[in-house]
XYZ file of C-alpha atoms in Angstrom:
77
model
C -22.885 -31.813 -64.590
C -22.623 -28.163 -65.274
C -20.418 -26.649 -63.186
C -20.729 -22.719 -62.426
C -18.115 -21.868 -65.086
C -20.178 -23.151 -67.520
C -17.853 -26.537 -67.652
C -19.007 -29.905 -68.819
C -18.314 -32.898 -66.424
C -19.618 -36.879 -66.968
C -21.456 -38.494 -64.030
C -19.340 -40.028 -61.285
C -16.034 -37.390 -61.959
C -14.535 -35.215 -59.715
C -12.142 -31.962 -60.052
C -11.079 -29.447 -57.713
C -12.062 -25.877 -58.167
C -9.537 -22.834 -58.395
C -10.592 -21.765 -55.107
C -9.613 -24.906 -53.283
C -13.229 -27.208 -53.149
C -13.301 -30.683 -54.738
C -15.972 -31.548 -56.514
C -18.199 -34.355 -57.640
C -20.388 -35.273 -60.021
C -23.161 -37.720 -59.852
C -26.837 -37.991 -61.470
C -28.398 -36.092 -58.551
C -26.236 -33.400 -59.051
C -22.506 -31.694 -58.188
C -21.495 -31.283 -54.166
C -18.441 -29.723 -53.624
C -16.787 -29.221 -50.525
C -13.640 -27.491 -49.275
C -10.311 -29.493 -49.365
C -8.659 -27.733 -46.561
C -8.861 -28.237 -42.310
C -8.858 -24.404 -41.523
C -6.852 -23.771 -38.176
C -8.872 -22.675 -35.248
C -7.022 -24.102 -32.030
C -3.379 -21.528 -32.015
C -2.598 -19.109 -30.258
C -4.182 -16.255 -32.385
C -2.241 -13.247 -30.373
C 0.765 -14.194 -31.563
C 0.259 -15.763 -34.364
C -1.795 -16.061 -37.677
C -3.247 -17.797 -40.362
C -2.053 -17.822 -44.022
C -3.718 -20.160 -46.751
C -1.642 -20.657 -49.616
C -4.038 -21.121 -52.786
C -1.346 -23.394 -54.744
C -0.945 -25.295 -52.329
C -5.316 -25.588 -50.764
C -3.507 -25.487 -47.327
C -3.047 -22.946 -44.477
C 0.037 -22.264 -42.310
C 0.357 -20.843 -39.310
C 3.006 -18.754 -38.145
C 3.918 -15.993 -35.774
C 3.397 -12.014 -36.942
C 5.781 -10.805 -36.178
C 7.969 -13.274 -38.151
C 6.496 -15.446 -40.528
C 9.835 -18.208 -40.508
C 8.690 -19.345 -37.310
C 5.256 -21.864 -37.259
C 2.968 -21.978 -34.535
C 2.070 -25.282 -32.757
C -1.988 -26.024 -33.934
C -4.065 -27.773 -31.694
C -7.044 -28.386 -33.485
C -8.048 -28.107 -37.106
C -11.716 -27.724 -38.807
C -13.061 -28.902 -42.668
């Protein structure tokens, strides 16, 4: 399989892209999906979600104080 960056991958191999997608190569082609869940159930007026590219994960924190995490009731992804 040839990915978007021009790299060749063997059949039945998997990898994570720089933009946090998990990909799999099979004889029918490449399939990719996000490797992370996105928070949707939290207080959006008081809190904000911040994506960490290094860990491929979201953290939900208070807008006024990023050291305080907010509870998240539901995620998608």
